[in-house]
mmCIF file of C-alpha atoms in Angstrom:
data_model
loop_
_atom_site.group_PDB
_atom_site.id
_atom_site.type_symbol
_atom_site.label_atom_id
_atom_site.label_comp_id
_atom_site.label_asym_id
_atom_site.label_seq_id
_atom_site.Cartn_x
_atom_site.Cartn_y
_atom_site.Cartn_z
ATOM 1 C CA MET Z 1 212.302 39.597 167.992
ATOM 2 C CA TRP Z 2 215.206 40.758 170.176
ATOM 3 C CA MET Z 3 213.528 44.177 170.456
ATOM 4 C CA ILE Z 4 210.346 42.568 171.862
ATOM 5 C CA ALA Z 5 212.453 40.620 174.386
ATOM 6 C CA ILE Z 6 214.162 43.844 175.521
ATOM 7 C CA ILE Z 7 210.773 45.578 175.930
ATOM 8 C CA HIS Z 8 209.469 42.642 178.006
ATOM 9 C CA ILE Z 9 212.576 42.722 180.206
ATOM 10 C CA ALA Z 10 212.277 46.510 180.649
ATOM 11 C CA MET Z 11 208.592 46.193 181.535
ATOM 12 C CA GLY Z 12 209.410 43.466 184.059
ATOM 13 C CA HIS Z 13 212.041 45.662 185.692
ATOM 14 C CA SER Z 14 209.608 48.586 185.695
ATOM 15 C CA LYS Z 15 206.921 46.490 187.468
ATOM 16 C CA ASP Z 16 209.497 45.186 189.963
ATOM 17 C CA ASP Z 17 210.729 48.730 190.635
ATOM 18 C CA LYS Z 18 207.174 49.992 191.122
ATOM 19 C CA ALA Z 19 206.372 47.130 193.527
ATOM 20 C CA ALA Z 20 209.586 47.797 195.492
ATOM 21 C CA SER Z 21 208.784 51.525 195.697
ATOM 22 C CA HIS Z 22 205.223 50.771 196.797
ATOM 23 C CA GLU Z 23 206.571 48.500 199.521
ATOM 24 C CA ARG Z 24 208.975 51.199 200.745
ATOM 25 C CA ILE Z 25 206.188 53.791 200.914
ATOM 26 C CA VAL Z 26 203.853 51.502 202.891
ATOM 27 C CA ALA Z 27 206.651 50.436 205.264
ATOM 28 C CA ALA Z 28 207.652 54.069 205.880
ATOM 29 C CA ALA Z 29 204.023 55.094 206.450
ATOM 30 C CA ALA Z 30 203.417 52.166 208.831
ATOM 31 C CA ALA Z 31 206.437 53.165 210.932
ATOM 32 C CA ARG Z 32 205.439 56.845 210.980
ATOM 33 C CA ILE Z 33 201.818 56.216 211.990
ATOM 34 C CA ARG Z 34 202.931 53.919 214.803
ATOM 35 C CA GLU Z 35 205.142 56.763 216.057
ATOM 36 C CA SER Z 36 202.774 59.698 215.660
ATOM 37 C CA GLY Z 37 199.305 58.466 214.709
ATOM 38 C CA THR Z 38 197.331 58.568 211.493
ATOM 39 C CA GLU Z 39 196.754 62.342 211.425
ATOM 40 C CA GLN Z 40 200.368 63.465 211.586
ATOM 41 C CA PRO Z 41 202.504 62.225 208.695
ATOM 42 C CA GLY Z 42 201.956 64.098 205.449
ATOM 43 C CA VAL Z 43 202.556 62.616 202.003
ATOM 44 C CA ALA Z 44 205.790 64.585 201.489
ATOM 45 C CA GLU Z 45 207.172 63.396 204.827
ATOM 46 C CA ILE Z 46 206.320 59.753 204.112
ATOM 47 C CA MET Z 47 207.802 59.899 200.618
ATOM 48 C CA ARG Z 48 211.003 61.438 202.028
ATOM 49 C CA ALA Z 49 211.208 58.662 204.614
ATOM 50 C CA ALA Z 50 210.824 56.122 201.777
ATOM 51 C CA GLY Z 51 213.627 57.838 199.824
ATOM 52 C CA LEU Z 52 211.298 58.891 197.006
ATOM 53 C CA THR Z 53 210.045 62.159 195.566
ATOM 54 C CA HIS Z 54 206.657 63.624 196.455
ATOM 55 C CA GLY Z 55 205.657 63.665 192.791
ATOM 56 C CA GLY Z 56 205.743 59.876 192.517
ATOM 57 C CA PHE Z 57 203.082 59.349 195.175
ATOM 58 C CA TYR Z 58 200.080 59.240 192.834
ATOM 59 C CA LYS Z 59 201.618 56.469 190.742
ATOM 60 C CA HIS Z 60 200.988 54.252 193.765
ATOM 61 C CA PHE Z 61 197.919 55.640 195.590
ATOM 62 C CA GLY Z 62 194.777 57.530 194.676
ATOM 63 C CA SER Z 63 194.872 59.535 197.902
ATOM 64 C CA ARG Z 64 196.573 59.877 201.270
ATOM 65 C CA GLU Z 65 193.598 58.010 202.786
ATOM 66 C CA ASP Z 66 194.320 55.004 200.536
ATOM 67 C CA LEU Z 67 197.914 54.945 201.758
ATOM 68 C CA ILE Z 68 196.902 55.308 205.419
ATOM 69 C CA ALA Z 69 194.419 52.420 205.137
ATOM 70 C CA GLU Z 70 197.123 50.148 203.705
ATOM 71 C CA ALA Z 71 199.711 51.382 206.213
ATOM 72 C CA VAL Z 72 197.353 50.750 209.138
ATOM 73 C CA GLU Z 73 196.865 47.160 208.030
ATOM 74 C CA ARG Z 74 200.641 46.750 207.691
ATOM 75 C CA ALA Z 75 201.299 48.338 211.086
ATOM 76 C CA LEU Z 76 198.815 45.948 212.677
ATOM 77 C CA THR Z 77 200.040 42.718 211.090
ATOM 78 C CA GLU Z 78 203.818 43.223 211.085
ATOM 79 C CA SER Z 79 204.276 41.750 214.550
ATOM 80 C CA GLU Z 80 202.399 38.543 213.647
ATOM 81 C CA PRO Z 81 205.572 36.557 212.767
ATOM 82 C CA ARG Z 82 206.768 37.001 216.358
ATOM 83 C CA PHE Z 83 204.046 34.626 217.499
ATOM 84 C CA ALA Z 84 205.524 31.795 215.447
ATOM 85 C CA GLU Z 85 208.911 32.361 217.113
ATOM 86 C CA MET Z 86 207.377 32.561 220.581
ATOM 87 C CA THR Z 87 205.321 29.394 220.327
ATOM 88 C CA ALA Z 88 208.587 27.479 220.059
ATOM 89 C CA ALA Z 89 209.728 28.775 223.472
ATOM 90 C CA ASP Z 90 209.472 26.721 226.669
ATOM 91 C CA ASP Z 91 206.905 29.175 228.078
ATOM 92 C CA PRO Z 92 205.355 30.988 225.098
ATOM 93 C CA LEU Z 93 203.074 33.226 227.174
ATOM 94 C CA ALA Z 94 205.946 34.482 229.348
ATOM 95 C CA THR Z 95 208.104 34.956 226.242
ATOM 96 C CA PHE Z 96 205.361 37.010 224.597
ATOM 97 C CA ALA Z 97 204.838 39.089 227.756
ATOM 98 C CA ASP Z 98 208.608 39.667 228.045
ATOM 99 C CA TRP Z 99 208.620 41.210 224.558
ATOM 100 C CA TYR Z 100 205.275 42.990 224.637
ATOM 101 C CA VAL Z 101 205.241 44.509 228.126
ATOM 102 C CA SER Z 102 208.816 45.786 228.035
ATOM 103 C CA THR Z 103 210.723 49.052 228.136
ATOM 104 C CA ALA Z 104 212.069 48.243 224.646
ATOM 105 C CA HIS Z 105 208.519 48.067 223.256
ATOM 106 C CA ARG Z 106 207.547 51.225 225.146
ATOM 107 C CA ASP Z 107 210.530 53.141 223.770
ATOM 108 C CA ASP Z 108 210.301 52.042 220.125
ATOM 109 C CA PRO Z 109 206.760 52.550 218.836
ATOM 110 C CA ALA Z 110 207.902 52.655 215.187
ATOM 111 C CA THR Z 111 208.642 48.905 215.239
ATOM 112 C CA GLY Z 112 206.129 47.916 217.914
ATOM 113 C CA CYS Z 113 202.582 46.634 217.958
ATOM 114 C CA GLY Z 114 200.028 48.611 215.970
ATOM 115 C CA VAL Z 115 197.229 47.664 218.387
ATOM 116 C CA VAL Z 116 198.905 49.793 221.060
ATOM 117 C CA ALA Z 117 200.060 52.581 218.752
ATOM 118 C CA LEU Z 118 196.806 53.075 216.850
ATOM 119 C CA GLY Z 119 194.142 52.346 219.455
ATOM 120 C CA THR Z 120 193.143 55.954 220.085
ATOM 121 C CA ASP Z 121 193.134 56.787 216.345
ATOM 122 C CA MET Z 122 190.660 54.145 215.222
ATOM 123 C CA PRO Z 123 187.399 55.835 216.312
ATOM 124 C CA ARG Z 124 188.365 58.874 214.189
ATOM 125 C CA VAL Z 125 189.615 56.904 211.180
ATOM 126 C CA GLY Z 126 186.815 54.317 211.010
ATOM 127 C CA GLY Z 127 186.117 52.315 207.854
ATOM 128 C CA PRO Z 128 188.540 49.650 206.571
ATOM 129 C CA ALA Z 129 191.298 50.734 208.978
ATOM 130 C CA GLN Z 130 189.040 50.192 212.000
ATOM 131 C CA GLU Z 131 187.935 46.840 210.572
ATOM 132 C CA ALA Z 132 191.599 45.828 210.167
ATOM 133 C CA TYR Z 133 192.198 46.859 213.788
ATOM 134 C CA GLY Z 134 189.299 44.693 214.961
ATOM 135 C CA ALA Z 135 190.591 41.743 212.928
ATOM 136 C CA GLN Z 136 194.034 42.068 214.510
ATOM 137 C CA VAL Z 137 192.535 42.188 218.012
ATOM 138 C CA GLU Z 138 190.663 38.955 217.214
ATOM 139 C CA ARG Z 139 193.899 37.323 215.980
ATOM 140 C CA TYR Z 140 195.689 38.344 219.181
ATOM 141 C CA LEU Z 141 192.848 36.954 221.301
ATOM 142 C CA ALA Z 142 192.938 33.659 219.400
ATOM 143 C CA HIS Z 143 196.725 33.423 219.891
ATOM 144 C CA LEU Z 144 196.416 34.200 223.585
ATOM 145 C CA GLN Z 145 193.667 31.611 224.066
ATOM 146 C CA GLN Z 146 196.009 29.075 222.517
ATOM 147 C CA LEU Z 147 198.866 30.147 224.802
ATOM 148 C CA LEU Z 148 196.520 29.958 227.803
ATOM 149 C CA GLY Z 149 195.584 26.429 226.781
ATOM 150 C CA GLY Z 150 191.873 26.321 226.058
ATOM 151 C CA ASP Z 151 188.880 27.403 224.002
ATOM 152 C CA ASP Z 152 186.231 27.508 226.730
ATOM 153 C CA ASP Z 153 184.494 30.700 227.904
ATOM 154 C CA ALA Z 154 186.765 31.113 230.925
ATOM 155 C CA THR Z 155 189.915 30.971 228.771
ATOM 156 C CA CYS Z 156 188.334 33.404 226.316
ATOM 157 C CA ARG Z 157 187.748 35.874 229.169
ATOM 158 C CA ARG Z 158 191.309 35.373 230.449
ATOM 159 C CA ALA Z 159 192.647 36.097 226.943
ATOM 160 C CA THR Z 160 190.564 39.299 226.792
ATOM 161 C CA VAL Z 161 191.794 40.476 230.193
ATOM 162 C CA THR Z 162 195.398 39.536 229.337
ATOM 163 C CA LEU Z 163 195.395 41.445 226.054
ATOM 164 C CA SER Z 164 193.694 44.463 227.625
ATOM 165 C CA ALA Z 165 196.201 44.527 230.490
ATOM 166 C CA MET Z 166 199.208 44.288 228.178
ATOM 167 C CA VAL Z 167 197.978 46.888 225.678
ATOM 168 C CA GLY Z 168 196.900 49.224 228.486
ATOM 169 C CA ALA Z 169 200.215 48.848 230.305
ATOM 170 C CA VAL Z 170 202.241 49.799 227.221
ATOM 171 C CA MET Z 171 199.917 52.729 226.414
ATOM 172 C CA ILE Z 172 200.169 54.113 229.947
ATOM 173 C CA ALA Z 173 203.929 53.506 230.075
ATOM 174 C CA ARG Z 174 204.400 55.438 226.826
ATOM 175 C CA ALA Z 175 202.249 58.279 228.135
ATOM 176 C CA LEU Z 176 204.408 58.488 231.278
ATOM 177 C CA GLY Z 177 207.675 58.214 229.351
ATOM 178 C CA PRO Z 178 210.797 56.444 230.632
ATOM 179 C CA THR Z 179 210.155 56.976 234.342
ATOM 180 C CA ALA Z 180 210.360 54.765 237.411
ATOM 181 C CA ARG Z 181 206.550 54.552 237.579
ATOM 182 C CA SER Z 182 206.377 53.590 233.906
ATOM 183 C CA ASP Z 183 208.942 50.828 234.482
ATOM 184 C CA GLU Z 184 206.969 49.570 237.501
ATOM 185 C CA ILE Z 185 203.718 49.362 235.538
ATOM 186 C CA LEU Z 186 205.396 47.342 232.804
ATOM 187 C CA ARG Z 187 207.105 45.058 235.318
ATOM 188 C CA ASP Z 188 203.948 44.421 237.368
ATOM 189 C CA VAL Z 189 201.755 43.609 234.357
ATOM 190 C CA ARG Z 190 204.496 41.523 232.719
ATOM 191 C CA GLU Z 191 204.866 39.435 235.872
ATOM 192 C CA ALA Z 192 201.100 39.056 236.309
ATOM 193 C CA VAL Z 193 200.751 37.806 232.710
ATOM 194 C CA SER Z 194 203.781 35.502 232.899
ATOM 195 C CA GLU Z 195 202.601 33.995 236.192
ATOM 196 C CA ARG Z 196 199.005 33.709 234.919
ATOM 197 C CA ARG Z 197 197.680 35.793 237.804
ATOM 198 C CA LEU Z 198 195.037 37.620 235.732
ATOM 199 C CA LEU Z 199 191.549 36.220 236.484
#
């Protein structure tokens, strides 16, 4: 009987270890694809970043494409909890804009928003990853409508313009790098969003 108990405990640890390793691989892949896109990171590089050996990859995923699809979804949804924090602020929209349209967000794509980081990749990737991208855009629009205070057509359009301006500003700022012009673009869009001057 004690032998069966030991086997059950060992199997439980093995499942826990596998789940923890899986989580590390997906987290590492999500960070890497936000930094360099979906085409760049190879399996060996991702496994190294997760602190695991290349040989263990196929215990977790059938292919690199399976990993990328899961990592894309993770990269897109990881910033969701920030909304809960921001809705508690005195001015949630300004608080969100202060985080999103910032030099810190520009300079740290690995922990930033996947909508910005992966936008140009999605037409090439397609499939479930592109569907996950679309779902995240819809969630952002719903959040922004709430922050803008309405569910009418005009508020829906304002949410669309607001999201497009913020995502576009960060994309352009990253393309320009840490320059004075890049800083100006971020500042101008951040202020326009915070002061509700869009539409």
